[in-house]
PDB file of C-alpha atoms (C1' of nucleotides) in Angstrom:
ATOM      1  CA  MET A  99      92.076 144.889 111.603  1.00 45.00           C
ATOM      2  CA  THR A 100      94.661 145.798 109.684  1.00 41.00           C
ATOM      3  CA  ASP A 101      97.677 144.216 111.613  1.00 42.00           C
ATOM      4  CA  GLU A 102      99.034 142.361 108.438  1.00 42.00           C
ATOM      5  CA  GLY A 103     102.123 141.787 110.077  1.00 38.00           C
ATOM      6  CA  VAL A 104     101.618 140.118 113.313  1.00 42.00           C
ATOM      7  CA  PRO A 105     104.633 137.880 113.688  1.00 41.00           C
ATOM      8  CA  GLY A 106     102.969 134.475 114.078  1.00 40.00           C
ATOM      9  CA  ALA A 107     102.970 130.816 112.562  1.00 40.00           C
ATOM     10  CA  GLY A 108     104.247 131.233 108.733  1.00 44.00           C
ATOM     11  CA  GLN A 109     104.708 134.187 107.723  1.00 49.00           C
ATOM     12  CA  ARG A 110     106.410 134.145 104.235  1.00 52.00           C
ATOM     13  CA  ALA A 111     108.975 137.214 102.570  1.00 53.00           C
ATOM     14  CA  PRO A 112     106.679 139.772 100.775  1.00 68.00           C
ATOM     15  CA  LEU A 113     107.802 138.045  97.505  1.00 77.00           C
ATOM     16  CA  ARG A 114     108.441 141.794  95.312  1.00 84.00           C
ATOM     17  CA  PRO A 115     107.135 142.065  91.738  1.00 88.00           C
ATOM     18  CA  THR A 116     111.072 142.276  89.835  1.00 93.00           C
ATOM     19  CA  ARG A 117     111.696 142.146  86.142  1.00 93.00           C
ATOM     20  CA  GLN A 118     113.274 138.888  86.571  1.00 93.00           C
ATOM     21  CA  ARG A 119     110.099 137.644  89.045  1.00 94.00           C
ATOM     22  CA  ARG A 120     107.950 138.770  86.473  1.00 94.00           C
ATOM     23  CA  ALA A 121     110.082 136.975  83.131  1.00 95.00           C
ATOM     24  CA  ILE A 122     110.104 133.372  85.792  1.00 96.00           C
ATOM     25  CA  THR A 123     106.398 134.071  86.070  1.00 94.00           C
ATOM     26  CA  ASP A 124     105.777 134.328  82.153  1.00 93.00           C
ATOM     27  CA  ALA A 125     107.850 131.400  81.293  1.00 93.00           C
ATOM     28  CA  LEU A 126     105.889 129.223  83.339  1.00 92.00           C
ATOM     29  CA  ALA A 127     102.979 130.767  82.204  1.00 89.00           C
ATOM     30  CA  GLY A 128     103.667 129.811  78.747  1.00 86.00           C
ATOM     31  CA  ALA A 129     104.336 126.460  79.318  1.00 84.00           C
ATOM     32  CA  GLU A 130     102.087 123.810  79.542  1.00 77.00           C
ATOM     33  CA  GLU A 131     104.835 120.936  80.693  1.00 79.00           C
ATOM     34  CA  PHE A 132     107.136 120.534  83.701  1.00 83.00           C
ATOM     35  CA  GLN A 133     110.309 122.592  83.497  1.00 91.00           C
ATOM     36  CA  SER A 134     113.374 122.616  85.055  1.00 93.00           C
ATOM     37  CA  ALA A 135     115.247 125.725  86.167  1.00 95.00           C
ATOM     38  CA  GLN A 136     117.692 125.568  84.133  1.00 94.00           C
ATOM     39  CA  ASP A 137     115.104 124.795  80.992  1.00 94.00           C
ATOM     40  CA  ILE A 138     113.455 128.207  82.646  1.00 96.00           C
ATOM     41  CA  HIS A 139     116.763 129.628  82.529  1.00 96.00           C
ATOM     42  CA  ASP A 140     118.049 128.595  78.886  1.00 94.00           C
ATOM     43  CA  ALA A 141     114.308 129.864  77.924  1.00 94.00           C
ATOM     44  CA  LEU A 142     114.648 133.392  79.494  1.00 94.00           C
ATOM     45  CA  ARG A 143     118.043 133.649  77.457  1.00 93.00           C
ATOM     46  CA  HIS A 144     116.337 133.384  74.031  1.00 91.00           C
ATOM     47  CA  ALA A 145     113.554 135.464  75.026  1.00 91.00           C
ATOM     48  CA  GLY A 146     116.012 138.287  75.820  1.00 92.00           C
ATOM     49  CA  GLU A 147     115.846 138.189  79.350  1.00 92.00           C
ATOM     50  CA  LYS A 148     118.853 137.824  81.601  1.00 92.00           C
ATOM     51  CA  VAL A 149     117.955 136.815  84.769  1.00 95.00           C
ATOM     52  CA  GLY A 150     121.141 134.802  86.733  1.00 95.00           C
ATOM     53  CA  LEU A 151     120.812 131.000  87.292  1.00 97.00           C
ATOM     54  CA  ALA A 152     120.972 131.182  90.889  1.00 97.00           C
ATOM     55  CA  THR A 153     117.850 133.707  90.721  1.00 97.00           C
ATOM     56  CA  VAL A 154     116.117 131.272  89.120  1.00 97.00           C
ATOM     57  CA  TYR A 155     116.196 128.569  91.383  1.00 96.00           C
ATOM     58  CA  ARG A 156     115.651 131.127  94.543  1.00 96.00           C
ATOM     59  CA  THR A 157     112.769 132.409  92.856  1.00 96.00           C
ATOM     60  CA  LEU A 158     111.253 128.838  91.787  1.00 95.00           C
ATOM     61  CA  GLN A 159     111.786 127.610  95.407  1.00 94.00           C
ATOM     62  CA  ALA A 160     110.179 130.744  96.784  1.00 93.00           C
ATOM     63  CA  MET A 161     107.370 130.147  94.583  1.00 91.00           C
ATOM     64  CA  ALA A 162     107.083 126.517  95.466  1.00 89.00           C
ATOM     65  CA  ASP A 163     107.057 127.678  98.852  1.00 85.00           C
ATOM     66  CA  ALA A 164     104.204 130.295  98.245  1.00 84.00           C
ATOM     67  CA  GLY A 165     102.231 127.096  96.621  1.00 80.00           C
ATOM     68  CA  GLU A 166     102.314 128.834  93.535  1.00 87.00           C
ATOM     69  CA  VAL A 167     103.877 125.978  91.312  1.00 88.00           C
ATOM     70  CA  ASP A 168     104.066 122.182  92.034  1.00 81.00           C
ATOM     71  CA  VAL A 169     107.332 120.485  91.970  1.00 83.00           C
ATOM     72  CA  LEU A 170     108.036 117.064  90.627  1.00 77.00           C
ATOM     73  CA  GLN A 171     111.558 115.292  91.401  1.00 78.00           C
ATOM     74  CA  ALA A 172     112.878 114.036  87.765  1.00 78.00           C
ATOM     75  CA  PRO A 173     115.216 111.032  87.718  1.00 75.00           C
ATOM     76  CA  GLY A 174     118.516 112.633  87.296  1.00 80.00           C
ATOM     77  CA  GLY A 175     118.463 114.554  90.330  1.00 81.00           C
ATOM     78  CA  GLU A 176     116.605 117.914  88.884  1.00 87.00           C
ATOM     79  CA  ALA A 177     113.800 119.023  89.951  1.00 90.00           C
ATOM     80  CA  ALA A 178     111.147 120.033  87.711  1.00 88.00           C
ATOM     81  CA  TYR A 179     108.475 122.788  88.307  1.00 90.00           C
ATOM     82  CA  ARG A 180     105.208 123.546  86.503  1.00 85.00           C
ATOM     83  CA  ARG A 181     102.282 126.519  87.492  1.00 84.00           C
ATOM     84  CA  CYS A 182      99.737 125.359  89.426  1.00 73.00           C
ATOM     85  CA  SER A 183      96.328 124.185  88.409  1.00 58.00           C
ATOM     86  CA  ALA A 184      97.372 123.099  84.722  1.00 49.00           C
ATOM     87  CA  SER A 185      95.315 120.322  82.676  1.00 57.00           C
ATOM     88  CA  HIS A 186      96.352 117.461  84.681  1.00 64.00           C
ATOM     89  CA  HIS A 187      97.433 114.171  82.962  1.00 68.00           C
ATOM     90  CA  HIS A 188      99.851 111.199  83.452  1.00 75.00           C
ATOM     91  CA  HIS A 189     102.375 109.341  81.142  1.00 75.00           C
ATOM     92  CA  LEU A 190     102.393 105.584  80.762  1.00 79.00           C
ATOM     93  CA  VAL A 191     105.889 104.917  79.499  1.00 73.00           C
ATOM     94  CA  CYS A 192     107.575 102.106  78.148  1.00 71.00           C
ATOM     95  CA  ARG A 193     111.113 101.250  79.981  1.00 65.00           C
ATOM     96  CA  GLU A 194     113.019  99.645  76.950  1.00 64.00           C
ATOM     97  CA  CYS A 195     111.734 102.115  73.677  1.00 66.00           C
ATOM     98  CA  GLY A 196     110.673 104.954  75.513  1.00 64.00           C
ATOM     99  CA  ARG A 197     107.367 105.467  74.184  1.00 72.00           C
ATOM    100  CA  THR A 198     104.883 107.364  75.935  1.00 73.00           C
ATOM    101  CA  VAL A 199     100.992 107.242  76.215  1.00 79.00           C
ATOM    102  CA  GLU A 200      99.431 110.253  77.692  1.00 75.00           C
ATOM    103  CA  ILE A 201      96.743 109.027  79.967  1.00 78.00           C
ATOM    104  CA  SER A 202      94.037 110.712  81.863  1.00 72.00           C
ATOM    105  CA  GLY A 203      92.856 109.277  85.329  1.00 67.00           C
ATOM    106  CA  SER A 204      89.574 110.825  86.645  1.00 72.00           C
ATOM    107  CA  SER A 205      89.706 107.971  88.957  1.00 70.00           C
ATOM    108  CA  VAL A 206      92.876 108.007  90.379  1.00 77.00           C
ATOM    109  CA  GLU A 207      92.059 111.561  91.257  1.00 79.00           C
ATOM    110  CA  ARG A 208      89.300 111.076  93.158  1.00 77.00           C
ATOM    111  CA  TRP A 209      90.909 108.612  94.934  1.00 79.00           C
ATOM    112  CA  THR A 210      93.904 110.793  95.958  1.00 83.00           C
ATOM    113  CA  GLU A 211      91.741 113.224  96.996  1.00 82.00           C
ATOM    114  CA  SER A 212      89.132 110.903  99.427  1.00 81.00           C
ATOM    115  CA  VAL A 213      92.610 109.502 100.554  1.00 84.00           C
ATOM    116  CA  ALA A 214      93.949 112.906 101.475  1.00 85.00           C
ATOM    117  CA  ARG A 215      90.901 113.818 103.154  1.00 83.00           C
ATOM    118  CA  ASP A 216      90.428 110.748 105.678  1.00 82.00           C
ATOM    119  CA  ASN A 217      93.905 111.770 106.889  1.00 83.00           C
ATOM    120  CA  GLY A 218      93.125 115.232 106.884  1.00 84.00           C
ATOM    121  CA  PHE A 219      95.046 116.180 104.511  1.00 85.00           C
ATOM    122  CA  SER A 220      94.846 119.110 101.845  1.00 81.00           C
ATOM    123  CA  GLU A 221      96.081 121.138  98.903  1.00 78.00           C
ATOM    124  CA  VAL A 222      97.575 117.462  98.389  1.00 80.00           C
ATOM    125  CA  SER A 223      99.287 117.220  94.593  1.00 76.00           C
ATOM    126  CA  HIS A 224     100.048 114.059  93.516  1.00 78.00           C
ATOM    127  CA  THR A 225     102.864 112.929  90.776  1.00 73.00           C
ATOM    128  CA  ILE A 226     102.351 109.475  89.578  1.00 78.00           C
ATOM    129  CA  GLU A 227     104.545 107.294  87.154  1.00 74.00           C
ATOM    130  CA  LEU A 228     103.861 104.368  85.351  1.00 79.00           C
ATOM    131  CA  VAL A 229     106.664 102.527  83.541  1.00 74.00           C
ATOM    132  CA  GLY A 230     106.119  99.298  81.772  1.00 77.00           C
ATOM    133  CA  LEU A 231     106.671  97.235  78.614  1.00 76.00           C
ATOM    134  CA  CYS A 232     104.759  98.112  75.887  1.00 79.00           C
ATOM    135  CA  ALA A 233     103.205  95.979  72.377  1.00 79.00           C
ATOM    136  CA  ASP A 234     106.202  95.836  70.623  1.00 76.00           C
ATOM    137  CA  CYS A 235     108.813  95.869  73.054  1.00 73.00           C
ATOM    138  CA  SER A 236     107.185  92.869  75.031  1.00 68.00           C
ATOM    139  CA  ARG A 237     107.084  90.563  71.814  1.00 68.00           C
TER     140      ARG A 237
ATOM    141  CA  MET B  81     132.884  82.613  66.527  1.00 43.00           C
ATOM    142  CA  THR B  82     131.097  80.667  68.804  1.00 40.00           C
ATOM    143  CA  ASP B  83     128.377  82.523  68.792  1.00 41.00           C
ATOM    144  CA  GLU B  84     127.733  81.961  72.310  1.00 40.00           C
ATOM    145  CA  GLY B  85     125.618  85.683  72.676  1.00 37.00           C
ATOM    146  CA  VAL B  86     123.548  86.456  68.925  1.00 40.00           C
ATOM    147  CA  PRO B  87     123.223  90.053  69.132  1.00 40.00           C
ATOM    148  CA  GLY B  88     119.867  90.496  69.128  1.00 39.00           C
ATOM    149  CA  ALA B  89     117.651  93.321  71.175  1.00 39.00           C
ATOM    150  CA  GLY B  90     118.358  93.735  74.983  1.00 43.00           C
ATOM    151  CA  GLN B  91     120.641  91.632  76.368  1.00 48.00           C
ATOM    152  CA  ARG B  92     121.792  92.298  79.569  1.00 52.00           C
ATOM    153  CA  ALA B  93     125.489  92.119  81.358  1.00 54.00           C
ATOM    154  CA  PRO B  94     125.514  88.598  82.801  1.00 67.00           C
ATOM    155  CA  LEU B  95     125.495  89.846  86.601  1.00 76.00           C
ATOM    156  CA  ARG B  96     128.036  88.078  88.421  1.00 83.00           C
ATOM    157  CA  PRO B  97     127.523  87.131  92.163  1.00 88.00           C
ATOM    158  CA  THR B  98     129.952  88.573  93.414  1.00 92.00           C
ATOM    159  CA  ARG B  99     130.726  89.310  97.344  1.00 93.00           C
ATOM    160  CA  GLN B 100     129.783  93.155  97.159  1.00 93.00           C
ATOM    161  CA  ARG B 101     126.915  92.142  94.904  1.00 93.00           C
ATOM    162  CA  ARG B 102     125.613  89.499  97.505  1.00 94.00           C
ATOM    163  CA  ALA B 103     126.361  92.008 100.766  1.00 95.00           C
ATOM    164  CA  ILE B 104     124.253  94.858  98.645  1.00 95.00           C
ATOM    165  CA  THR B 105     121.428  92.241  98.152  1.00 94.00           C
ATOM    166  CA  ASP B 106     121.388  91.470 101.611  1.00 93.00           C
ATOM    167  CA  ALA B 107     121.232  94.940 102.788  1.00 93.00           C
ATOM    168  CA  LEU B 108     118.014  95.120 100.733  1.00 91.00           C
ATOM    169  CA  ALA B 109     116.465  92.247 101.687  1.00 89.00           C
ATOM    170  CA  GLY B 110     116.938  93.249 105.341  1.00 86.00           C
ATOM    171  CA  ALA B 111     114.964  96.776 105.007  1.00 84.00           C
ATOM    172  CA  GLU B 112     111.892  97.296 104.234  1.00 77.00           C
ATOM    173  CA  GLU B 113     111.817 100.915 103.360  1.00 79.00           C
ATOM    174  CA  PHE B 114     113.647 102.519 100.352  1.00 84.00           C
ATOM    175  CA  GLN B 115     117.058 103.477 101.087  1.00 91.00           C
ATOM    176  CA  SER B 116     119.516 105.872  99.322  1.00 93.00           C
ATOM    177  CA  ALA B 117     122.775 104.660  97.916  1.00 94.00           C
ATOM    178  CA  GLN B 118     124.786 106.048 100.552  1.00 94.00           C
ATOM    179  CA  ASP B 119     122.524 104.626 102.947  1.00 94.00           C
ATOM    180  CA  ILE B 120     123.063 101.291 101.894  1.00 96.00           C
ATOM    181  CA  HIS B 121     126.829 101.745 101.558  1.00 95.00           C
ATOM    182  CA  ASP B 122     126.731 103.252 105.175  1.00 94.00           C
ATOM    183  CA  ALA B 123     124.758  99.723 106.351  1.00 94.00           C
ATOM    184  CA  LEU B 124     127.390  97.421 104.528  1.00 94.00           C
ATOM    185  CA  ARG B 125     130.536  99.586 106.361  1.00 92.00           C
ATOM    186  CA  HIS B 126     128.939  99.024 109.588  1.00 90.00           C
ATOM    187  CA  ALA B 127     128.675  95.502 108.865  1.00 90.00           C
ATOM    188  CA  GLY B 128     132.092  95.175 107.984  1.00 91.00           C
ATOM    189  CA  GLU B 129     131.372  94.934 104.600  1.00 91.00           C
ATOM    190  CA  LYS B 130     133.924  96.798 102.606  1.00 91.00           C
ATOM    191  CA  VAL B 131     132.641  98.110  98.894  1.00 95.00           C
ATOM    192  CA  GLY B 132     133.341 100.865  97.273  1.00 95.00           C
ATOM    193  CA  LEU B 133     130.156 103.688  97.028  1.00 96.00           C
ATOM    194  CA  ALA B 134     130.690 103.359  92.952  1.00 96.00           C
ATOM    195  CA  THR B 135     130.108  99.675  93.274  1.00 97.00           C
ATOM    196  CA  VAL B 136     127.363 100.475  95.268  1.00 97.00           C
ATOM    197  CA  TYR B 137     125.827 103.162  92.923  1.00 96.00           C
ATOM    198  CA  ARG B 138     126.669 100.651  89.560  1.00 96.00           C
ATOM    199  CA  THR B 139     125.058  97.950  91.432  1.00 96.00           C
ATOM    200  CA  LEU B 140     121.770  99.498  92.131  1.00 95.00           C
ATOM    201  CA  GLN B 141     121.596 101.373  88.877  1.00 93.00           C
ATOM    202  CA  ALA B 142     122.298  97.495  87.294  1.00 92.00           C
ATOM    203  CA  MET B 143     119.822  96.007  89.636  1.00 91.00           C
ATOM    204  CA  ALA B 144     117.017  98.409  88.426  1.00 88.00           C
ATOM    205  CA  ASP B 145     117.763  97.831  85.087  1.00 85.00           C
ATOM    206  CA  ALA B 146     117.161  94.541  85.547  1.00 84.00           C
ATOM    207  CA  GLY B 147     113.967  94.878  87.419  1.00 79.00           C
ATOM    208  CA  GLU B 148     114.977  93.628  90.443  1.00 86.00           C
ATOM    209  CA  VAL B 149     114.725  96.925  92.395  1.00 88.00           C
ATOM    210  CA  ASP B 150     112.156  99.972  92.448  1.00 80.00           C
ATOM    211  CA  VAL B 151     113.856 103.131  92.530  1.00 82.00           C
ATOM    212  CA  LEU B 152     111.645 106.161  93.940  1.00 77.00           C
ATOM    213  CA  GLN B 153     113.442 109.720  93.487  1.00 78.00           C
ATOM    214  CA  ALA B 154     113.173 111.735  96.734  1.00 78.00           C
ATOM    215  CA  PRO B 155     113.267 115.468  96.772  1.00 75.00           C
ATOM    216  CA  GLY B 156     116.805 116.980  97.266  1.00 79.00           C
ATOM    217  CA  GLY B 157     118.470 114.879  94.290  1.00 80.00           C
ATOM    218  CA  GLU B 158     118.656 111.053  96.119  1.00 87.00           C
ATOM    219  CA  ALA B 159     117.392 108.063  94.266  1.00 90.00           C
ATOM    220  CA  ALA B 160     116.159 105.920  96.774  1.00 88.00           C
ATOM    221  CA  TYR B 161     115.921 101.820  96.198  1.00 90.00           C
ATOM    222  CA  ARG B 162     113.645  99.170  97.460  1.00 84.00           C
ATOM    223  CA  ARG B 163     113.721  95.409  96.638  1.00 84.00           C
ATOM    224  CA  CYS B 164     111.050  95.027  94.386  1.00 71.00           C
ATOM    225  CA  SER B 165     107.901  93.153  95.171  1.00 57.00           C
ATOM    226  CA  ALA B 166     107.604  94.000  98.555  1.00 48.00           C
ATOM    227  CA  SER B 167     104.536  94.850 100.471  1.00 56.00           C
ATOM    228  CA  HIS B 168     103.344  97.590  98.389  1.00 64.00           C
ATOM    229  CA  HIS B 169     102.220 100.913  99.741  1.00 68.00           C
ATOM    230  CA  HIS B 170     102.555 103.880  99.570  1.00 76.00           C
ATOM    231  CA  HIS B 171     103.168 107.639 101.522  1.00 75.00           C
ATOM    232  CA  LEU B 172     101.412 111.112 101.746  1.00 80.00           C
ATOM    233  CA  VAL B 173     104.085 113.300 103.170  1.00 74.00           C
ATOM    234  CA  CYS B 174     102.979 116.891 104.783  1.00 73.00           C
ATOM    235  CA  ARG B 175     104.979 119.474 102.330  1.00 67.00           C
ATOM    236  CA  GLU B 176     105.151 121.574 105.889  1.00 65.00           C
ATOM    237  CA  CYS B 177     106.634 118.844 108.514  1.00 66.00           C
ATOM    238  CA  GLY B 178     107.477 116.272 106.869  1.00 65.00           C
ATOM    239  CA  ARG B 179     104.706 114.281 108.600  1.00 73.00           C
ATOM    240  CA  THR B 180     103.978 111.176 106.507  1.00 74.00           C
ATOM    241  CA  VAL B 181     101.061 108.423 106.541  1.00 79.00           C
ATOM    242  CA  GLU B 182     101.228 105.251 105.245  1.00 76.00           C
ATOM    243  CA  ILE B 183      98.490 104.318 102.768  1.00 79.00           C
ATOM    244  CA  SER B 184      97.528 101.518 100.928  1.00 72.00           C
ATOM    245  CA  GLY B 185      96.018 102.102  97.727  1.00 67.00           C
ATOM    246  CA  SER B 186      94.445  98.465  95.850  1.00 72.00           C
ATOM    247  CA  SER B 187      91.818 100.526  93.623  1.00 70.00           C
ATOM    248  CA  VAL B 188      94.749 102.480  92.339  1.00 77.00           C
ATOM    249  CA  GLU B 189      96.762  98.981  91.856  1.00 78.00           C
ATOM    250  CA  ARG B 190      93.929  98.081  89.892  1.00 76.00           C
ATOM    251  CA  TRP B 191      93.414 101.010  87.966  1.00 79.00           C
ATOM    252  CA  THR B 192      97.265 100.776  87.009  1.00 83.00           C
ATOM    253  CA  GLU B 193      97.093  97.593  85.504  1.00 81.00           C
ATOM    254  CA  SER B 194      93.525  98.523  83.786  1.00 81.00           C
ATOM    255  CA  VAL B 195      95.134 101.194  82.059  1.00 83.00           C
ATOM    256  CA  ALA B 196      98.591  99.310  80.832  1.00 84.00           C
ATOM    257  CA  ARG B 197      96.206  96.828  79.691  1.00 83.00           C
ATOM    258  CA  ASP B 198      94.391  98.924  78.101  1.00 82.00           C
ATOM    259  CA  ASN B 199      97.417 100.720  76.140  1.00 83.00           C
ATOM    260  CA  GLY B 200      98.973  96.751  75.561  1.00 84.00           C
ATOM    261  CA  PHE B 201     101.693  97.475  78.495  1.00 84.00           C
ATOM    262  CA  SER B 202     103.326  94.578  80.511  1.00 80.00           C
ATOM    263  CA  GLU B 203     105.107  94.346  83.751  1.00 77.00           C
ATOM    264  CA  VAL B 204     104.058  97.492  84.860  1.00 79.00           C
ATOM    265  CA  SER B 205     105.352  99.215  87.695  1.00 75.00           C
ATOM    266  CA  HIS B 206     103.851 102.941  89.004  1.00 77.00           C
ATOM    267  CA  THR B 207     105.185 105.176  91.472  1.00 73.00           C
ATOM    268  CA  ILE B 208     102.851 107.105  93.319  1.00 78.00           C
ATOM    269  CA  GLU B 209     103.956 110.514  95.710  1.00 74.00           C
ATOM    270  CA  LEU B 210     101.035 112.462  97.517  1.00 80.00           C
ATOM    271  CA  VAL B 211     102.149 115.404  98.921  1.00 75.00           C
ATOM    272  CA  GLY B 212      99.763 118.420 100.935  1.00 78.00           C
ATOM    273  CA  LEU B 213      99.920 119.730 104.610  1.00 77.00           C
ATOM    274  CA  CYS B 214      98.469 118.142 107.240  1.00 79.00           C
ATOM    275  CA  ALA B 215      95.708 119.014 109.586  1.00 79.00           C
ATOM    276  CA  ASP B 216      98.395 120.605 112.267  1.00 76.00           C
ATOM    277  CA  CYS B 217     100.514 122.611 109.307  1.00 73.00           C
ATOM    278  CA  SER B 218      97.427 123.616 107.710  1.00 68.00           C
ATOM    279  CA  ARG B 219      95.906 125.321 110.781  1.00 67.00           C
TER     280      ARG B 219
ATOM    281  C1'  DT C 255     142.919  83.055  79.609  1.00 81.46           C
ATOM    282  C1'  DT C 256     139.075  86.552  78.789  1.00 81.46           C
ATOM    283  C1'  DA C 257     135.442  89.259  80.150  1.00 81.46           C
ATOM    284  C1'  DA C 258     133.451  90.901  84.015  1.00 81.46           C
ATOM    285  C1'  DT C 259     133.537  93.626  88.377  1.00 81.46           C
ATOM    286  C1'  DT C 260     136.261  96.950  91.877  1.00 81.46           C
ATOM    287  C1'  DG C 261     137.845 100.544  93.608  1.00 81.46           C
ATOM    288  C1'  DC C 262     139.900 104.992  93.999  1.00 81.46           C
ATOM    289  C1'  DA C 263     140.200 109.696  92.810  1.00 81.46           C
ATOM    290  C1'  DA C 264     138.458 113.471  89.428  1.00 81.46           C
ATOM    291  C1'  DA C 265     134.844 115.031  86.749  1.00 81.46           C
ATOM    292  C1'  DT C 266     129.981 115.918  86.409  1.00 81.46           C
ATOM    293  C1'  DC C 267     126.049 118.005  87.635  1.00 81.46           C
ATOM    294  C1'  DC C 268     122.668 120.202  89.894  1.00 81.46           C
ATOM    295  C1'  DT C 269     121.252 122.973  93.629  1.00 81.46           C
ATOM    296  C1'  DT C 270     122.710 125.959  97.106  1.00 81.46           C
ATOM    297  C1'  DT C 271     125.477 130.326  99.469  1.00 81.46           C
ATOM    298  C1'  DG C 272     128.484 134.158 100.508  1.00 81.46           C
ATOM    299  C1'  DC C 273     128.322 138.931  99.618  1.00 81.46           C
ATOM    300  C1'  DA C 274     128.509 143.705  97.319  1.00 81.46           C
ATOM    301  C1'  DG C 275     125.695 146.435  94.330  1.00 81.46           C
ATOM    302  C1'  DA C 276     120.657 147.396  92.159  1.00 81.46           C
ATOM    303  C1'  DT C 277     116.409 147.851  93.507  1.00 81.46           C
ATOM    304  C1'  DT C 278     112.056 148.380  96.097  1.00 81.46           C
ATOM    305  C1'  DC C 279     108.580 150.277  99.120  1.00 81.46           C
TER     306       DC C 279
ATOM    307  C1'  DG D 135     117.062 154.334 104.731  1.00 81.46           C
ATOM    308  C1'  DA D 136     116.069 150.150 104.993  1.00 81.46           C
ATOM    309  C1'  DA D 137     114.422 145.301 104.147  1.00 81.46           C
ATOM    310  C1'  DT D 138     114.983 142.818  99.518  1.00 81.46           C
ATOM    311  C1'  DC D 139     116.253 140.911  95.639  1.00 81.46           C
ATOM    312  C1'  DT D 140     120.001 140.169  92.213  1.00 81.46           C
ATOM    313  C1'  DG D 141     124.662 138.418  89.837  1.00 81.46           C
ATOM    314  C1'  DC D 142     128.644 136.185  90.047  1.00 81.46           C
ATOM    315  C1'  DA D 143     131.541 133.358  91.762  1.00 81.46           C
ATOM    316  C1'  DA D 144     132.806 129.277  94.821  1.00 81.46           C
ATOM    317  C1'  DA D 145     130.835 125.367  97.746  1.00 81.46           C
ATOM    318  C1'  DG D 146     127.796 121.468  97.810  1.00 81.46           C
ATOM    319  C1'  DG D 147     126.669 116.860  98.011  1.00 81.46           C
ATOM    320  C1'  DA D 148     125.153 112.869  94.777  1.00 81.46           C
ATOM    321  C1'  DT D 149     126.302 110.256  91.428  1.00 81.46           C
ATOM    322  C1'  DT D 150     129.628 109.144  86.855  1.00 81.46           C
ATOM    323  C1'  DT D 151     133.252 107.703  84.632  1.00 81.46           C
ATOM    324  C1'  DG D 152     138.535 106.742  83.790  1.00 81.46           C
ATOM    325  C1'  DC D 153     141.484 103.260  84.371  1.00 81.46           C
ATOM    326  C1'  DA D 154     144.386  99.621  86.301  1.00 81.46           C
ATOM    327  C1'  DA D 155     144.142  95.852  89.194  1.00 81.46           C
ATOM    328  C1'  DT D 156     141.357  91.818  90.523  1.00 81.46           C
ATOM    329  C1'  DT D 157     137.871  87.844  90.047  1.00 81.46           C
ATOM    330  C1'  DA D 158     134.439  84.462  88.599  1.00 81.46           C
ATOM    331  C1'  DA D 159     133.684  81.744  84.642  1.00 81.46           C
TER     332       DA D 159
END
DNA sequence: TTAATTGCAAATCCTTTGCAGATTC
DNA sequence: GAATCTGCAAAGGATTTGCAATTAA
């Protein structure tokens, strides 16, 4: 069957490989952490690539829909993006001084997957935020 | 100087019990789920309480700083609030159709506390977001 | 009386959209 | 040549802030 365009349930736009599209992909590939659309736009600027901010937003959104990037809602109403399958870890932040501790959570990863499976969900991504008082600030 | 405010580390504003402050507290007390500042503002309107939107935002923010309410970043750039100590549970959301499954996670609660303790943190609150594809949408 | 609080409107910030021109297939 | 993309600027929606009037302590 060569029918690769059969109108059905969820057929997405073709996603043509343009210069700006590639630039954005590269920017994501080069960063380990989450970045906002504007961060990426700035990075492209500094790298000499001229890409409109609207294009960055549209592309990032398309990539998110296609499951190519993970999206995280940051406080302040910004959306942050990161390429999928990056080394996964979370942060424990002090609400008083902002000190941050990087934590790995193999147990949570496992818990996440089992919960997803139990409920028939797949391709589950998780966002975990731990905020508390660090030793110094609680004294 | 009748020093009654010895400047120290983190002294917060007194937080006076005004009519609108109480109205907001009541609105939060009456709801089990997270609500946006605007949701609360609307609710107060319908309840006959006239409170400015800015006041709702300011009060909610103050309560969040004081640790009286939990804040959640909803996609779309809105912040959602819920009174603390409510029956604690999290959600598993389908990124395609929005279907939501309520999940309880005693194991995560335990994991959270141990991670916090191991790092010398206390009074840790956690926010967990699980997003994936539900059974129907992945078909 | 003093300091905190409120309302309203203007100001910000992040993100989305409309549309004409450039680009890929 | 047709369907996608882009850029720019205008539009939108949520949240913040300035400031004078109001209210609690």
